Short mmCIF file of C-alpha atoms and ligand atoms in Angstrom, two decimals:
data_model
loop_
_atom_site.label_atom_id
_atom_site.label_comp_id
_atom_site.label_asym_id
_atom_site.label_seq_id
_atom_site.Cartn_x
_atom_site.Cartn_y
_atom_site.Cartn_z
CA MET A 225 136.91 87.42 91.20
CA GLU A 226 139.05 89.32 92.75
CA VAL A 227 137.86 93.35 90.94
CA PRO A 228 141.08 96.13 91.01
CA LYS A 229 139.89 98.73 93.12
CA SER A 230 141.46 101.12 90.48
CA HIS A 231 138.41 99.58 88.12
CA PRO A 232 135.42 102.34 86.87
CA ARG A 233 133.19 100.05 87.57
CA TYR A 234 134.58 98.97 90.99
CA GLU A 235 131.99 98.96 93.49
CA SER A 236 128.75 97.68 90.95
CA LEU A 237 131.37 94.58 90.25
CA THR A 238 131.91 93.86 93.72
CA GLN A 239 128.14 93.97 94.85
CA ARG A 240 127.73 91.71 92.08
CA GLY A 241 129.80 89.35 93.32
CA LYS A 242 128.46 89.54 96.70
CA ILE A 243 125.58 88.32 95.47
CA GLU A 244 126.71 85.43 93.48
CA GLU A 245 129.03 84.23 96.58
CA GLY A 246 125.45 84.52 98.39
CA VAL A 247 123.72 82.14 95.85
CA LYS A 248 126.96 80.07 95.92
CA GLU A 249 126.91 79.67 99.51
CA GLY A 250 122.71 78.78 98.90
CA TYR A 251 121.39 81.73 101.37
CA VAL A 252 120.61 84.05 98.04
CA ALA A 253 117.74 82.86 96.15
CA LEU A 254 118.87 82.20 92.63
CA VAL A 255 116.23 84.97 91.52
CA GLY A 256 118.18 87.02 93.64
CA MET A 257 120.39 87.57 90.53
CA VAL A 258 117.55 89.02 88.51
CA ALA A 259 116.18 91.15 91.40
CA HIS A 260 119.65 92.54 91.81
CA GLY A 261 119.73 92.99 88.05
CA ARG A 262 116.31 95.10 88.35
CA GLY A 263 118.10 97.22 91.17
CA GLU A 264 121.17 97.83 88.96
CA CYS A 265 119.40 99.45 86.21
CA PHE A 266 117.22 101.87 88.54
CA ASP A 267 120.72 102.66 90.37
CA TYR A 268 121.94 103.58 87.13
CA LEU A 269 119.19 106.18 86.60
CA MET A 270 119.83 107.77 89.34
CA GLY A 271 123.49 108.06 88.85
CA GLU A 272 124.67 105.46 91.48
CA LYS A 273 124.14 107.92 94.80
CA THR A 274 121.87 109.15 96.83
CA THR A 275 119.94 111.76 95.96
CA ASN A 276 118.40 114.33 97.84
CA THR A 277 114.79 112.96 98.65
CA ALA A 278 116.42 109.49 99.45
CA GLU A 279 118.74 111.33 102.37
CA LYS A 280 115.57 113.52 103.15
CA ALA A 281 113.89 110.14 103.31
CA GLU A 282 116.69 108.12 105.22
CA ARG A 283 116.98 110.86 107.99
CA VAL A 284 113.18 110.42 108.48
CA ALA A 285 113.14 106.61 108.45
CA ALA A 286 115.98 107.18 111.33
CA ALA A 287 113.36 109.45 113.28
CA VAL A 288 110.68 106.73 112.74
CA LEU A 289 112.90 104.09 113.93
CA LEU A 290 114.11 105.59 116.78
CA LYS A 291 110.20 106.63 118.00
CA ALA A 292 109.35 103.15 117.55
CA LYS A 293 108.66 100.46 120.40
CA ASN A 294 109.59 97.38 118.36
CA PRO A 295 111.33 97.71 115.07
CA VAL A 296 112.12 94.77 113.25
CA ILE A 297 114.64 95.15 110.56
CA SER A 298 113.52 92.27 107.73
CA ILE A 299 115.78 90.48 105.79
CA ASN A 300 116.07 88.65 103.30
CA GLY A 301 119.08 86.77 101.06
CA ASN A 302 119.88 90.07 98.92
CA VAL A 303 120.03 92.20 102.19
CA ALA A 304 122.04 89.57 104.34
CA ALA A 305 125.13 89.32 101.11
CA LEU A 306 125.50 92.98 100.10
CA CYS A 307 125.27 94.34 103.64
CA ALA A 308 124.93 92.12 106.65
CA ARG A 309 127.35 93.78 108.74
CA GLU A 310 125.76 97.46 108.60
CA VAL A 311 122.13 96.06 108.86
CA VAL A 312 123.32 94.35 112.67
CA TYR A 313 125.19 97.65 113.33
CA LEU A 314 122.47 99.94 112.62
CA ALA A 315 119.82 97.09 114.66
CA LYS A 316 122.33 97.62 117.39
CA SER A 317 122.22 101.38 117.66
CA LEU A 318 118.31 101.15 117.15
CA ASN A 319 117.77 98.58 119.19
CA ALA A 320 115.71 96.89 116.79
CA LYS A 321 115.23 92.97 116.29
CA ILE A 322 116.88 90.88 113.19
CA GLU A 323 114.30 88.78 111.55
CA VAL A 324 114.89 86.78 108.48
CA ASN A 325 112.10 86.50 106.08
CA LEU A 326 112.46 84.76 102.92
CA PHE A 327 109.94 84.78 99.47
CA TYR A 328 111.74 81.53 97.97
CA TRP A 329 111.83 79.99 101.70
CA ASP A 330 113.79 76.79 102.17
CA GLU A 331 114.64 75.29 105.70
CA GLU A 332 118.01 75.19 104.27
CA ARG A 333 118.71 78.69 103.38
CA GLU A 334 117.14 79.71 106.33
CA LYS A 335 119.44 77.95 108.61
CA ARG A 336 122.63 79.69 106.06
CA MET A 337 120.64 82.86 106.66
CA ASP A 338 120.79 83.01 110.67
CA ALA A 339 124.95 81.17 110.10
CA ILE A 340 125.65 84.48 108.35
CA LEU A 341 123.74 86.93 110.73
CA ARG A 342 125.07 85.46 113.63
CA LYS A 343 128.80 85.52 111.59
CA ASN A 344 128.37 89.08 111.29
CA GLY A 345 127.94 89.68 114.88
CA ALA A 346 123.82 89.23 115.27
CA ASP A 347 123.29 88.40 118.82
CA GLU A 348 119.87 86.92 118.32
CA VAL A 349 118.08 86.30 114.79
CA TYR A 350 114.31 86.08 114.77
CA GLY A 351 112.21 84.49 111.81
CA THR A 352 114.11 80.86 112.01
CA ASN A 353 112.55 78.97 114.51
CA GLU A 354 109.32 77.25 113.44
CA GLU A 355 107.91 77.54 117.12
CA PHE A 356 107.55 80.85 117.30
CA LYS A 357 106.13 81.40 113.72
CA VAL A 358 102.47 83.17 113.15
CA LYS A 359 100.88 83.56 109.70
CA VAL A 360 100.14 87.24 108.75
CA PRO A 361 96.11 87.48 107.58
CA ASN A 362 95.64 87.71 103.86
CA LEU A 363 99.12 86.37 102.37
CA ASP A 364 99.86 82.93 101.22
CA SER A 365 103.60 83.20 100.32
CA LYS A 366 105.92 82.12 102.26
CA ARG A 367 106.41 85.74 103.09
CA GLY A 368 103.90 85.39 105.52
CA ARG A 369 104.85 83.42 107.95
CA VAL A 370 107.06 85.53 110.68
CA ASP A 371 108.25 85.49 114.19
CA GLU A 372 105.45 86.49 116.83
CA ARG A 373 108.00 88.33 118.45
CA GLY A 374 109.01 90.21 115.84
CA ILE A 375 107.06 91.38 112.35
CA TYR A 376 103.89 89.81 113.85
CA ASN A 377 104.10 92.25 117.25
CA ALA A 378 106.37 95.26 115.84
CA ASP A 379 104.66 98.96 115.11
CA VAL A 380 107.72 99.79 112.71
CA VAL A 381 109.04 96.98 110.14
CA LEU A 382 112.25 98.36 107.82
CA VAL A 383 111.99 95.85 104.72
CA PRO A 384 114.89 96.47 102.15
CA LEU A 385 114.12 94.74 98.77
CA GLU A 386 110.82 93.46 99.50
CA ASP A 387 107.85 92.53 97.73
CA GLY A 388 104.45 95.05 97.48
CA ASP A 389 102.35 92.27 98.59
CA ARG A 390 103.32 92.00 102.23
CA THR A 391 104.19 95.87 102.51
CA GLU A 392 100.34 96.32 101.72
CA THR A 393 99.74 93.62 104.02
CA LEU A 394 101.82 94.88 106.64
CA VAL A 395 100.33 98.33 106.18
CA ALA A 396 97.00 97.02 106.69
CA MET A 397 97.80 95.16 110.08
CA GLY A 398 98.25 98.73 111.08
CA LYS A 399 102.06 99.01 111.29
CA THR A 400 104.77 101.66 110.07
CA VAL A 401 106.12 99.85 107.16
CA VAL A 402 109.51 101.57 105.80
CA ALA A 403 110.54 100.31 102.33
CA ILE A 404 114.38 100.59 100.98
CA ASP A 405 114.14 99.83 97.23
CA LEU A 406 115.61 101.09 94.37
CA ASN A 407 112.73 101.84 91.56
CA PRO A 408 110.25 104.35 93.30
CA LEU A 409 107.76 102.68 90.77
CA SER A 410 107.26 99.06 92.48
CA ARG A 411 104.47 98.52 94.40
CA THR A 412 106.46 98.44 97.51
CA ALA A 413 107.85 101.95 97.18
CA GLN A 414 104.49 102.79 96.57
CA LYS A 415 102.47 100.98 99.27
CA ALA A 416 104.76 101.14 101.82
CA SER A 417 104.25 104.50 104.84
CA LEU A 418 107.65 105.63 103.89
CA SER A 419 109.80 104.91 100.69
CA VAL A 420 113.52 105.18 100.91
CA ILE A 421 114.46 105.11 97.11
CA ASP A 422 118.21 103.91 97.25
CA ASN A 423 120.36 101.24 97.18
CA VAL A 424 120.18 99.51 100.02
CA THR A 425 124.26 99.61 100.63
CA ARG A 426 123.87 103.43 101.29
CA ALA A 427 120.59 103.28 102.88
CA ILE A 428 121.00 101.56 105.81
CA PRO A 429 124.32 103.13 106.82
CA ASN A 430 122.53 106.37 106.49
CA ILE A 431 120.45 105.74 108.41
CA ARG A 432 122.01 104.41 110.30
CA LYS A 433 124.34 108.06 111.03
CA PHE A 434 120.82 110.01 111.02
CA SER A 435 119.88 107.75 114.17
CA ASP A 436 123.01 109.14 115.61
CA GLU A 437 123.09 112.22 114.79
CA LEU A 438 119.35 113.49 115.84
CA ASP A 439 118.50 114.54 118.92
CA LYS A 440 115.25 113.44 120.77
CA GLY A 441 113.68 117.14 120.31
CA GLU A 442 113.45 116.89 116.46
CA ILE A 443 111.98 113.29 116.33
CA ASP A 444 108.23 114.41 116.37
CA TYR A 445 109.11 117.65 113.96
CA VAL A 446 111.26 115.66 111.46
CA ILE A 447 108.66 112.18 110.94
CA GLU A 448 105.17 115.52 111.01
CA ASP A 449 107.12 117.79 108.58
CA PHE A 450 107.47 115.01 106.22
CA ASN A 451 105.16 113.91 102.81
CA ASN A 452 106.36 110.50 101.58
CA LYS A 453 104.08 110.89 98.46
CA LYS A 454 105.42 114.28 97.71
CA ASN A 455 109.17 113.25 97.95
CA LEU A 456 108.26 109.74 96.15
CA LYS A 457 106.99 111.83 93.09
CA GLU A 458 110.18 114.01 93.36
CA SER A 459 112.62 110.83 93.44
CA ILE A 460 110.91 109.88 90.31
CA ASN A 461 111.54 113.68 88.74
CA GLU A 462 115.53 113.25 90.02
CA MET A 463 115.78 110.89 87.65
CA LYS A 464 114.33 112.13 84.95
CA ASN A 465 116.46 115.32 85.55
CA ASN A 466 119.47 113.18 85.78
CA LEU A 467 118.38 111.18 82.33
CA ASP A 468 117.41 115.06 80.58
CA ARG A 469 121.60 115.89 81.90
CA LEU A 470 122.88 113.24 80.69
CA SER A 471 121.17 113.49 77.13
CA LEU A 472 122.27 117.22 76.66
O1 PTJ B 36 115.62 85.74 99.35
P1 PTJ B 36 114.45 85.98 99.20
O2 PTJ B 36 113.68 84.66 98.73
O3 PTJ B 36 113.22 86.53 100.29
O4 PTJ B 36 114.41 86.64 97.87
C1 PTJ B 36 114.85 87.76 97.44
C2 PTJ B 36 114.05 88.66 96.58
C3 PTJ B 36 114.69 90.17 96.21
C4 PTJ B 36 114.65 87.70 94.76
C5 PTJ B 36 112.64 89.00 96.28
O5 PTJ B 36 112.60 89.45 96.97
C6 PTJ B 36 112.14 89.20 95.02
O6 PTJ B 36 112.17 88.66 93.82
O7 PTJ B 36 112.35 90.78 95.06
P2 PTJ B 36 111.50 91.66 93.44
O8 PTJ B 36 110.20 91.48 93.49
O9 PTJ B 36 112.62 91.46 91.97
O10 PTJ B 36 112.33 93.11 94.00
C7 PTJ B 36 113.02 93.92 94.33
C8 PTJ B 36 112.96 95.08 94.10
O11 PTJ B 36 114.37 95.46 95.04
C9 PTJ B 36 113.28 95.83 93.01
O12 PTJ B 36 111.86 96.83 93.03
C10 PTJ B 36 114.76 95.91 93.03
O13 PTJ B 36 114.67 97.56 91.42
C11 PTJ B 36 115.15 96.57 93.86
N1 PTJ B 36 116.46 96.24 94.27
C12 PTJ B 36 117.37 95.49 93.65
N2 PTJ B 36 118.34 95.19 94.11
C13 PTJ B 36 118.61 96.35 95.21
C14 PTJ B 36 117.27 96.60 95.28
N3 PTJ B 36 116.60 98.27 96.30
C15 PTJ B 36 117.82 98.21 96.54
N4 PTJ B 36 118.79 98.01 96.73
C16 PTJ B 36 119.59 97.23 95.95
N5 PTJ B 36 120.94 96.91 96.06
#
C-alpha cells in the first residue's frame, strides 16, 4: 500500500510495509511480524525517537566497532527488510563483515537474504555457505551455526534484533556483543556487552555517523568512560519519564 508522506504515522506504516514485503518475498519469517509489533510498542513508549541514552550507546558502539580487529554485523530477516542498505553502508565504513544468521532458518530464506543484501550493495555475504559453517558451543537453535570466517572468529559482533540465548553464548565465548533492541528488558539487552535501546532504523545510521565523526585518539576514552548497566537503567527511566509526561 502506498502511504502518503503527509500521514501522521508515515514512518511507522512504511516500516510495516517493508516487513510485509519481506514476508511476501520470502526472506522475513512470518513470526518477524510479531517481533516487529513488539518493537513498535517499545518504540511508542520511548517517543519514537533516539533518546539521550541511546545516542550515548550508539557513540560507544561506533568506538567499539572501530577498535575491533574482526567486526561482524549479524543480519536476520527483519533487519534486512528494514535497513539492508544502511547496514551495507555501515559495514563498508567500518570495514566489517556482514553475516546472515537466521533463527527460523531454511535454505530458501538464506538464499533470499544473500540476494537482498547483494542487491543493496554488499560485495561479500558470510553465513550462507555450508562449507564454512561451524557450531558455537552450547546453543542448539539454528542461530548456533555460524561462519568460521565471520562470527566464529569475530572479536566484536553487532546483533540487531537478537534473541537472548545467542547473545549470552557469544559473550561467554569472549566476544564483545553490541545489541540493538527496542526492549531494554529483553534478555538480549540485559546480557549484551553494550545495549543500544533504539529502533534499528535509527541506530544503524547513527552508529555510522559516529564512526565517521570519531577521532582515533578519543576511541579508548569513549569506551572506558561508559557504563552499560547504568546506561541501560537510565534508558528504562527515560521510558518511565516519557510516560509520566504523557499522563500529566
Ligand atoms: O529472521 P530470523 O529467522 O532470524 O527471525 C528474526 C526474529 C526477529 C523473528 C527473531 O529473532 C525473534 O523472534 O526475535 P524476538 O525474540 O521476537 O526478539 C525481537 C526483539 O527485537 C524484541 O525484543 C523486539 O522488541 C525487538 N525489535 C523489534 N523490532 C525492532 C526491535 N528492536 C530494534 N528495532 C526494531 N525495529
